[in-house]
XYZ file of C-alpha atoms in Angstrom:
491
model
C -148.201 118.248 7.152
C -148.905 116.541 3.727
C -147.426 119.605 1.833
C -144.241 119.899 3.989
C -143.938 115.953 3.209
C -143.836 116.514 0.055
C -141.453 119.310 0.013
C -139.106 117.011 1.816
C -139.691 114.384 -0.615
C -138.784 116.694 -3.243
C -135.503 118.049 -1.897
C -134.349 114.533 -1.572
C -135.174 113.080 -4.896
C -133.298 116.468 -6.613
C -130.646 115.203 -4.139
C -130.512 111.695 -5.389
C -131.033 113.011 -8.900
C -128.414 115.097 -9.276
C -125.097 113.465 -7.319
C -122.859 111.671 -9.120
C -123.019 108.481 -7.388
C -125.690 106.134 -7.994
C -127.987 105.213 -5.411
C -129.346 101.398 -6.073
C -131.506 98.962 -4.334
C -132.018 94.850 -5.021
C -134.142 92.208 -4.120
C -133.608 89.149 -2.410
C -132.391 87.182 -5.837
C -130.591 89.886 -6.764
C -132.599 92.503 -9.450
C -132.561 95.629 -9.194
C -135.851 97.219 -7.170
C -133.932 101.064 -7.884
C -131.679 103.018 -9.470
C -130.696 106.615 -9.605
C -130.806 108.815 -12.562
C -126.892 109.159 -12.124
C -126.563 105.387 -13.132
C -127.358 106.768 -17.209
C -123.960 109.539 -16.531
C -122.052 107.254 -15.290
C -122.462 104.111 -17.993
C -124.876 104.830 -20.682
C -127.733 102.965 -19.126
C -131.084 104.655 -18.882
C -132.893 103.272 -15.214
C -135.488 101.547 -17.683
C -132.860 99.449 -19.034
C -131.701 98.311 -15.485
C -134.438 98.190 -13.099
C -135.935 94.834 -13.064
C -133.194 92.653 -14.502
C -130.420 91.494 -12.368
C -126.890 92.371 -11.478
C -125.582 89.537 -13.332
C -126.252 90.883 -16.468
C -124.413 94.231 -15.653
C -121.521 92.946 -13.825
C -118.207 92.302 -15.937
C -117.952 88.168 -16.567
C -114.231 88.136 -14.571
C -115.687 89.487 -11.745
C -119.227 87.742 -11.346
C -117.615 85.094 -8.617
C -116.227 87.635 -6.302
C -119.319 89.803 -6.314
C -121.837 87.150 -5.540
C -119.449 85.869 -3.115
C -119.324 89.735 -1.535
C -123.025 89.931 -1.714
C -123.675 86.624 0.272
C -121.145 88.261 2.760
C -123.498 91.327 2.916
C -125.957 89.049 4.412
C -123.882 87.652 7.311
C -122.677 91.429 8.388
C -119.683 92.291 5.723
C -119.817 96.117 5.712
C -116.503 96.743 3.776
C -116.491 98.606 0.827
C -116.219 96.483 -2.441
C -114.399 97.131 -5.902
C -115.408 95.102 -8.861
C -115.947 96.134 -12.865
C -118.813 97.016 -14.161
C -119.952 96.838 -18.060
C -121.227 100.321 -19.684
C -123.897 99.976 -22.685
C -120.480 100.541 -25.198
C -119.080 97.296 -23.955
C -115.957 98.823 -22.188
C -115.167 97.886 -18.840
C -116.134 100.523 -16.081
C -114.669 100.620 -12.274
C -116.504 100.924 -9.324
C -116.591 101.295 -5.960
C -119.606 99.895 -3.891
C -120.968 100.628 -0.185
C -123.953 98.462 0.591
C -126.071 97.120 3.223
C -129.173 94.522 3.846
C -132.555 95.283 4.061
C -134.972 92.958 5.877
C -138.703 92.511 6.358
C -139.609 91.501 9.672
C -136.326 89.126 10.445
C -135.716 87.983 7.159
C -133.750 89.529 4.572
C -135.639 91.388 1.756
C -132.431 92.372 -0.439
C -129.284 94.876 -0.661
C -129.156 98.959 -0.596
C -125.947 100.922 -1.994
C -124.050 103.214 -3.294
C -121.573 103.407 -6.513
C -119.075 105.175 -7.240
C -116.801 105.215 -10.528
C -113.640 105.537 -9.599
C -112.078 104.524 -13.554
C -109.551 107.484 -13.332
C -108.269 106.615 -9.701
C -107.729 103.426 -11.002
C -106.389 104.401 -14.326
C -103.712 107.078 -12.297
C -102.527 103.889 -10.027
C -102.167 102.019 -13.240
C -100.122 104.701 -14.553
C -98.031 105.257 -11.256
C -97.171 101.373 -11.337
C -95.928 101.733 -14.731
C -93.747 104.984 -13.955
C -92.284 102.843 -11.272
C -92.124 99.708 -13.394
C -90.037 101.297 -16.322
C -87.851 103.470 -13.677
C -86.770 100.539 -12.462
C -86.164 99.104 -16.354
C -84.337 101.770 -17.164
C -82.142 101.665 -14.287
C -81.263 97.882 -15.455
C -81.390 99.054 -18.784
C -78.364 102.010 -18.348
C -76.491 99.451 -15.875
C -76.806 96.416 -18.817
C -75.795 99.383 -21.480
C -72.460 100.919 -18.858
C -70.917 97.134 -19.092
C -72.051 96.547 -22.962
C -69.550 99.898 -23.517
C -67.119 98.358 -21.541
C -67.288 94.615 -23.137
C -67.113 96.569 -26.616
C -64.379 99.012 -25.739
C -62.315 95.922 -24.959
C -63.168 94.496 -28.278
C -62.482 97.223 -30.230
C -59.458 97.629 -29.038
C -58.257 93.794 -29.440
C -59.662 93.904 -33.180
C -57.329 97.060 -33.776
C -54.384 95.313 -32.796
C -55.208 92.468 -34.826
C -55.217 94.687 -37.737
C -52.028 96.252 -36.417
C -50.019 92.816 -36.819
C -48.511 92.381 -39.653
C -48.324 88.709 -39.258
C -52.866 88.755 -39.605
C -53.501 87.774 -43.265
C -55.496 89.469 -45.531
C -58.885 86.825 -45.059
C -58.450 87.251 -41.545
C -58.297 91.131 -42.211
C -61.379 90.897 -43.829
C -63.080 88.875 -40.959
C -62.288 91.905 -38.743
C -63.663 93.830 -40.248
C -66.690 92.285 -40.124
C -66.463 92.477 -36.223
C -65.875 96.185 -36.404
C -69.041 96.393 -38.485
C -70.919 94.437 -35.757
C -68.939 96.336 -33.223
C -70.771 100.078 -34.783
C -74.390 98.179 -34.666
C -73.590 97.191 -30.771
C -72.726 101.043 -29.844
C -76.182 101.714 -31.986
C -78.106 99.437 -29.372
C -76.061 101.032 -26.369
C -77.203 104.461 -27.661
C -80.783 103.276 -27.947
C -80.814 101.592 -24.181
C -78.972 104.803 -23.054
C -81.905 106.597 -24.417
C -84.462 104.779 -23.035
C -82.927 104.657 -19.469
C -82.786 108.429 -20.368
C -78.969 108.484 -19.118
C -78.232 110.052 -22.829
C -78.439 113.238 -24.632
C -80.109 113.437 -27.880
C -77.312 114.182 -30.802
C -78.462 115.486 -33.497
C -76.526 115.019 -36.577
C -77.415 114.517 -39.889
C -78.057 110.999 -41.235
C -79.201 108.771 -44.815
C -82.730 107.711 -43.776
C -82.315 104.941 -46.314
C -78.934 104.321 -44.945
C -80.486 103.827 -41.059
C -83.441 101.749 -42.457
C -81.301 98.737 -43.868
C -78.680 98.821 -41.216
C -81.323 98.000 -39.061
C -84.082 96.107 -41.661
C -82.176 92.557 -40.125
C -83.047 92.941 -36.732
C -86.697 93.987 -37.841
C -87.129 90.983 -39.019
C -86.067 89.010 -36.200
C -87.997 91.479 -34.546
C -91.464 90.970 -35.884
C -91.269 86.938 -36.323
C -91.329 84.640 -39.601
C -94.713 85.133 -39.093
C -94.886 88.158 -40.998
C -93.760 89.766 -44.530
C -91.188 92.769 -43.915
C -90.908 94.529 -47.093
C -89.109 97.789 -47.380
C -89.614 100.610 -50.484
C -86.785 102.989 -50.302
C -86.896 106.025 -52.569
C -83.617 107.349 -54.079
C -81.565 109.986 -53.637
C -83.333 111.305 -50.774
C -81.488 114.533 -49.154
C -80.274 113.519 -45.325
C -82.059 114.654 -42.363
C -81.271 116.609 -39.164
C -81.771 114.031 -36.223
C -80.641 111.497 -33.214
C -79.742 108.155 -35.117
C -80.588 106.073 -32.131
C -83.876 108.245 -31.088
C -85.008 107.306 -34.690
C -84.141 103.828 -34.866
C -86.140 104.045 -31.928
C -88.964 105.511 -33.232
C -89.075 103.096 -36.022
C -88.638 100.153 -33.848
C -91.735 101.097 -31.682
C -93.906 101.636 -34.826
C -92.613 97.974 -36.019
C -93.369 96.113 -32.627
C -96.995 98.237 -32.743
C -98.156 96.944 -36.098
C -96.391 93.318 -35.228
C -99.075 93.018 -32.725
C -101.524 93.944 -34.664
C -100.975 91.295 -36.902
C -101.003 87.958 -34.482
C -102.290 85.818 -37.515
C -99.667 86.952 -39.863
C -99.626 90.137 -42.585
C -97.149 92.304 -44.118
C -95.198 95.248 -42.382
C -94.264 97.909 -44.782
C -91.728 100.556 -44.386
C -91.231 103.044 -46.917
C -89.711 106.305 -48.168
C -90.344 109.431 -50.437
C -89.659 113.034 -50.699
C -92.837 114.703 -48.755
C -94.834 117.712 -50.840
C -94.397 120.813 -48.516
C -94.143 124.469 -48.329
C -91.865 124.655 -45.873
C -89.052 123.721 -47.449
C -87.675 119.903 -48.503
C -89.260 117.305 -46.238
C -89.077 113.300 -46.301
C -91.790 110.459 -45.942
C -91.672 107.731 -43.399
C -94.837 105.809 -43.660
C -94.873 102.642 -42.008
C -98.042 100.254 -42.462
C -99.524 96.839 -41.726
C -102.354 95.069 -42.695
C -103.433 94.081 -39.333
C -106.810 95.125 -37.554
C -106.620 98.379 -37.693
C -108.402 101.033 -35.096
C -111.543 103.015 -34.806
C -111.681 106.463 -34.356
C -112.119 106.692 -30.582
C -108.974 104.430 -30.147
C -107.101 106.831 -32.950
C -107.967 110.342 -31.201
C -105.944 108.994 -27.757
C -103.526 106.650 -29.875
C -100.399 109.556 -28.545
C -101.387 109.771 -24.901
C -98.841 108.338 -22.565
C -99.853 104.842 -21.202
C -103.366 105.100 -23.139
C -103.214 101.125 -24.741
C -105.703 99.015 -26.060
C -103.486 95.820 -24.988
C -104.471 93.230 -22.047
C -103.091 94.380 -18.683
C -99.115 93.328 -18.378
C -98.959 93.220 -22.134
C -98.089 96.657 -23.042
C -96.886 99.876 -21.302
C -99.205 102.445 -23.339
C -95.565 104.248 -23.956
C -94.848 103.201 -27.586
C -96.127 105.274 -29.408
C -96.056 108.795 -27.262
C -92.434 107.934 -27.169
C -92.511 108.301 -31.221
C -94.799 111.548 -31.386
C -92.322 113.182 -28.562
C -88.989 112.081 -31.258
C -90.498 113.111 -34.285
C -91.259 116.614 -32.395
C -87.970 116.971 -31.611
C -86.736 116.237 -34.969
C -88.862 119.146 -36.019
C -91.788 116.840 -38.067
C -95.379 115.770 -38.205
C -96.765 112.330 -37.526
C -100.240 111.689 -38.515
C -102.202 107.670 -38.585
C -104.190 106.325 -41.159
C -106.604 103.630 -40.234
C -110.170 101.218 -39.963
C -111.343 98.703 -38.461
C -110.045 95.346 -40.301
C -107.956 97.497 -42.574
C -105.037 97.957 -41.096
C -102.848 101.053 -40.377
C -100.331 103.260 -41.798
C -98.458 106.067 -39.896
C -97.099 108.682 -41.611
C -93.967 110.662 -40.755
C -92.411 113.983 -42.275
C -89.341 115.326 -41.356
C -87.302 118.384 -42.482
C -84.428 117.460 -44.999
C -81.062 118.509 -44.376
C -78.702 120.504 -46.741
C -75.410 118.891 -45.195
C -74.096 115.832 -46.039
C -74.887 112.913 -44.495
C -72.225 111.967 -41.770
C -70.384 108.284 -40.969
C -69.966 106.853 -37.534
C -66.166 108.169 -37.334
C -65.379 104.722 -35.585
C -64.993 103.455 -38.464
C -62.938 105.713 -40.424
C -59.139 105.040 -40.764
C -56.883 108.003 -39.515
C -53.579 108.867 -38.994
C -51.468 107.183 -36.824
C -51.379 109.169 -33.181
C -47.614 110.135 -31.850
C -47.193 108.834 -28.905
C -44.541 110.046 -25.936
C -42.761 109.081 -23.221
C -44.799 111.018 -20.096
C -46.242 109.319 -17.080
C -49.537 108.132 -17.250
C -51.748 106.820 -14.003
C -55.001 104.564 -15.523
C -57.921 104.103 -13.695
C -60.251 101.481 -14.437
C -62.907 99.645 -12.569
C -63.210 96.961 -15.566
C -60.463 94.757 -15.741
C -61.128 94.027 -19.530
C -60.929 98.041 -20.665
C -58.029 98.366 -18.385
C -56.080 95.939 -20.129
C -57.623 97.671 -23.566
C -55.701 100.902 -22.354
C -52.338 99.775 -21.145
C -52.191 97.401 -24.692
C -52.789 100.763 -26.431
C -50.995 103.290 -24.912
C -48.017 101.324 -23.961
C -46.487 99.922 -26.980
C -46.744 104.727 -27.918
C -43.878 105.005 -25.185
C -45.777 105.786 -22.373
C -44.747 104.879 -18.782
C -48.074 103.538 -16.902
C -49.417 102.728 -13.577
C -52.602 101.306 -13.098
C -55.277 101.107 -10.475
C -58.600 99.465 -10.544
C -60.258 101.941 -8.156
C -60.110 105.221 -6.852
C -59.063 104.427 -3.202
C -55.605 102.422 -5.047
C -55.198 105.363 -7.783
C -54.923 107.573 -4.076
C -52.194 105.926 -2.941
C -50.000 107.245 -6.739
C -48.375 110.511 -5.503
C -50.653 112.757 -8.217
C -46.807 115.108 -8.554
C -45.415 111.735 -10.365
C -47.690 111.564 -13.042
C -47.817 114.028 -15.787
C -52.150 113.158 -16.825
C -54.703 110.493 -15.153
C -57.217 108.743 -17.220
C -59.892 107.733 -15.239
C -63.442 106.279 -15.405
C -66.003 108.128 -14.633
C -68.532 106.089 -12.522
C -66.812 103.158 -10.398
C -67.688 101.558 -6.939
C -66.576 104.170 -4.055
C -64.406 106.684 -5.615
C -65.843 108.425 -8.720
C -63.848 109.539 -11.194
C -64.535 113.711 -10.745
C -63.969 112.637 -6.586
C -60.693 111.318 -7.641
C -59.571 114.113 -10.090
C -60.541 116.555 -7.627
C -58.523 115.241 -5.070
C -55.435 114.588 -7.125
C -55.707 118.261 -8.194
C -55.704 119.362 -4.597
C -52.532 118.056 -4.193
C -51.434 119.145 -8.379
C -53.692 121.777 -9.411
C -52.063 121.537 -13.387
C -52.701 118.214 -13.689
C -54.445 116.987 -16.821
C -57.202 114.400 -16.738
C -58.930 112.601 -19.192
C -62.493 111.354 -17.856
C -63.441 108.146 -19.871
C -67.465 107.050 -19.296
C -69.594 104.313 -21.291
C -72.561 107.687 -20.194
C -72.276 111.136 -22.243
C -70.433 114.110 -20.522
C -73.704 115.801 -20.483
C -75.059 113.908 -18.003
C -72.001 113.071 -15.637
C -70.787 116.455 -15.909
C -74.407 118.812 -16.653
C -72.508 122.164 -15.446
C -69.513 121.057 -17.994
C -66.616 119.247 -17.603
C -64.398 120.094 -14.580
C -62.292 123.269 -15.269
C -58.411 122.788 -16.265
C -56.699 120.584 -18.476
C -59.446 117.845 -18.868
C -61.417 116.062 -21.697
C -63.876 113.249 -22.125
C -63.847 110.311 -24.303
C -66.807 108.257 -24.556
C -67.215 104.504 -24.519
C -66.865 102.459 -26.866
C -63.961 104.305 -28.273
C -61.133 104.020 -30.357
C -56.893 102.953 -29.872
C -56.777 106.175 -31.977
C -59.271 108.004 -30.640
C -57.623 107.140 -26.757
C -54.173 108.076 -28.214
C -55.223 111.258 -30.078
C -57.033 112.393 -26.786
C -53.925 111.379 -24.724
C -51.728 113.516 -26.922
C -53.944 115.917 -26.949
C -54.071 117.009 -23.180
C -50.078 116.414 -22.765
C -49.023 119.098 -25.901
């Protein structure tokens, strides 16, 4: 009988030993009588460390009230389970799940019997789920706030080229508009970059002046990381161009600056500098950007890429940053490695492949030939009353005989064999602008349409754009780009 006792006895302490919950017991004020083996897997304890001190000491500070509180409950017949943090023997904040019950001696209670269970990743996985949803629904607002920033500067590109048109504008008030064109080229920048991060853009690789990017956007750095803190830039010269997306990298950049801003809360200097890159793969260029902020140790370095790993207080960062800037610099073809200790702040490290082309301009900008214009009929259809008005003030005064409609149900009521090309938005309320071309060309299969969208054709049209005579012009454009793609589809 004694022998098969012990055999039992056996079998369940391997049981207890082994499973990866831990099994505890307390006393009546509250230290702990038992704990399993599993308790030294699961947080670095050893049982030695544990067993006669009390929970207090293992319990994290924020959640010391509510426990206590849920332990008293135990007493008065609370059975439901309970989810608190504890603290492992590194310091860092473990979650667990808890299923306990009262003992008693005689009628009076003698203390509290459990089970734990970590469940850090479940809670780390809803974490992550509620920031998928959380920036879905940012970058929904994000590509609606950047749609109507393409319209607002289509409209004001257009009014500015007039300006410059009339011959009664001086030459100081010349001058002044072309200082709003030059704001007007850093507004489409920021529309590319919130088109990007609402992902409702397709990267365009093209071939740009690092140096050039890095001081048409050093201003806004600045505001960016506060007065608090030295911005100084190193640019080395004569650097060969690279092959990338302008706005993914000014993104990348951007997310590097805002990291090493808050690593700096009681001021330091934010460095951003460039070089040619040693390399036997051909020509490559330095980015290094540094700080002299806290700086990281090497466990928060090896997961510093991982999507939504962060080392910031909950609601204070996404843990997106920087995996957003290791997945651009992979697509421009380059390496990004991070330099860094404790109290020594950090310095990321970025090479990219040169380019032998030259680098290019934002065409916006360029001055062209004047477009012909004609004397066909033209139907206009814009859900914006502002771009409408940008249209019919450019393509009317180039001969062109114009109706206009602010949706597609009004543009329906145009018979489609009156009109020799439609020029329609792409994404309005009811009607779309591929609906409405469609159903024009039922009626006037030759009909040529020109699709105008403040989104990239990639993504409005992914199988291409609709067959026939048709073209797409992005927002903000152009009076000469509209009239050269006008022309364009009537010859």
């Amino acid at each position: 009988m004694e022998q098969t006792l012990r055999a039992s006895e056996e079998k369940y302490r391997r049981l207890v030993d082994n499973i990866d919950q831990v099994i505890f017991s307390l006393d009546r004020e509250g230290r702990f009588t038992y704990v399993s083996p599993a308790v030294e897997r699961m947080s670095g304890w050893r049982v030695s460390d544990i067993v006669g001190h009390p929970f207090d000491e293992f319990v994290h500070p924020e959640d010391l009230a509510r426990v206590r509180l849920n332990i008293a409950g135990r007493y008065r017949g609370a059975r439901e389970p309970h989810e608190f943090r504890v603290v492992n023997s590194d310091g860092s904040p473990l979650h667990v799940r808890t299923y306990s019950y009262p003992l008693s001696e005689g009628d009076e209670p003698a203390g509290l019997s459990g089970i734990m269970t970590d469940i850090t990743g479940q809670k780390q996985l809803q974490e992550q789920l509620h920031q998928s949803r959380k920036l879905e629904a940012i970058g929904r607002l994000a590509g609606g706030i950047a749609h109507d920033f393409s319209n607002l500067l289509t409209a004001i590109t257009g009014f500015s080229e007039m300006l410059l048109l009339d011959g009664r504008v001086d030459a100081e008030s010349r001058g002044w508009v072309a200082e709003i064109r030059k704001s007007i080229d850093r507004g489409s920048s920021l529309v590319r970059q919130l088109l990007s991060f609402s992902r409702k853009q397709v990267v365009r690789p093209r071939t740009v002046d690092l140096n050039e990017l890095i001081r048409g956007i050093e201003r806004m750095l600045g505001r960016l990381v506060g007065e608090h803190l030295v911005l100084q830039t190193r640019l080395a010269e004569a650097l060969p161009p690279l092959q990338a997306d302008a706005g993914q990298l000014e993104l990348a950049i951007v997310n590097l600056a805002v990291n090493a801003r808050d690593a700096m809360p009681g001021g330091g200097t934010l460095t951003i500098e460039t070089s040619a890159a040693p390399s036997r793969d051909g020509p490559r260029i330095r980015l290094a950007i540094s700080d002299t902020g806290i700086g990281m140790d090497d466990r928060v370095r090896s997961h510093l890429f991982e999507p939504f790993f962060t080392t910031k207080e909950p609601g204070k960062g996404t843990g997106l940053g920087l995996s957003t800037v290791y997945g651009i610099v992979q697509q421009c073809g380059g390496t990004i490695a991070v330099e860094s200790a404790p109290g020594l702040g950090t310095r990321f490290v970025i090479d990219l492949p040169a380019s032998d082309a030259k680098s290019e301009r934002d065409g916006s900008a360029a001055a062209e030939a004047a477009a012909a214009g004609g004397t066909e009929r033209l139907l206009v259809v814009e859900d914006d009353p502002l771009v409408r008005l940008t249209i019919q003030a450019c393509l009317a005064p180039l001969g062109y005989r114009l109706t206009v409609a602010s949706d597609g149900a009004e543009a329906l009521r145009v018979d489609p064999a009156a009109i020799d090309l439609l020029v329609t938005d792409v994404v309005m309320p009811g009607l779309s602008g591929g609906s409405l071309a469609a159903r024009m060309r039922e009626a006037c299969p030759e009909l040529a349409v020109l699709f105008v969208s403040g989104y990239e054709a990639g993504l409005l049209f992914p199988d291409g754009i609709p067959d026939g005579r048709s073209a797409f012009l992005q927002k903000p454009f152009t009076t000469e780009a509209l009239a050269r793609a006008v022309r364009s589809l009537l010859d």
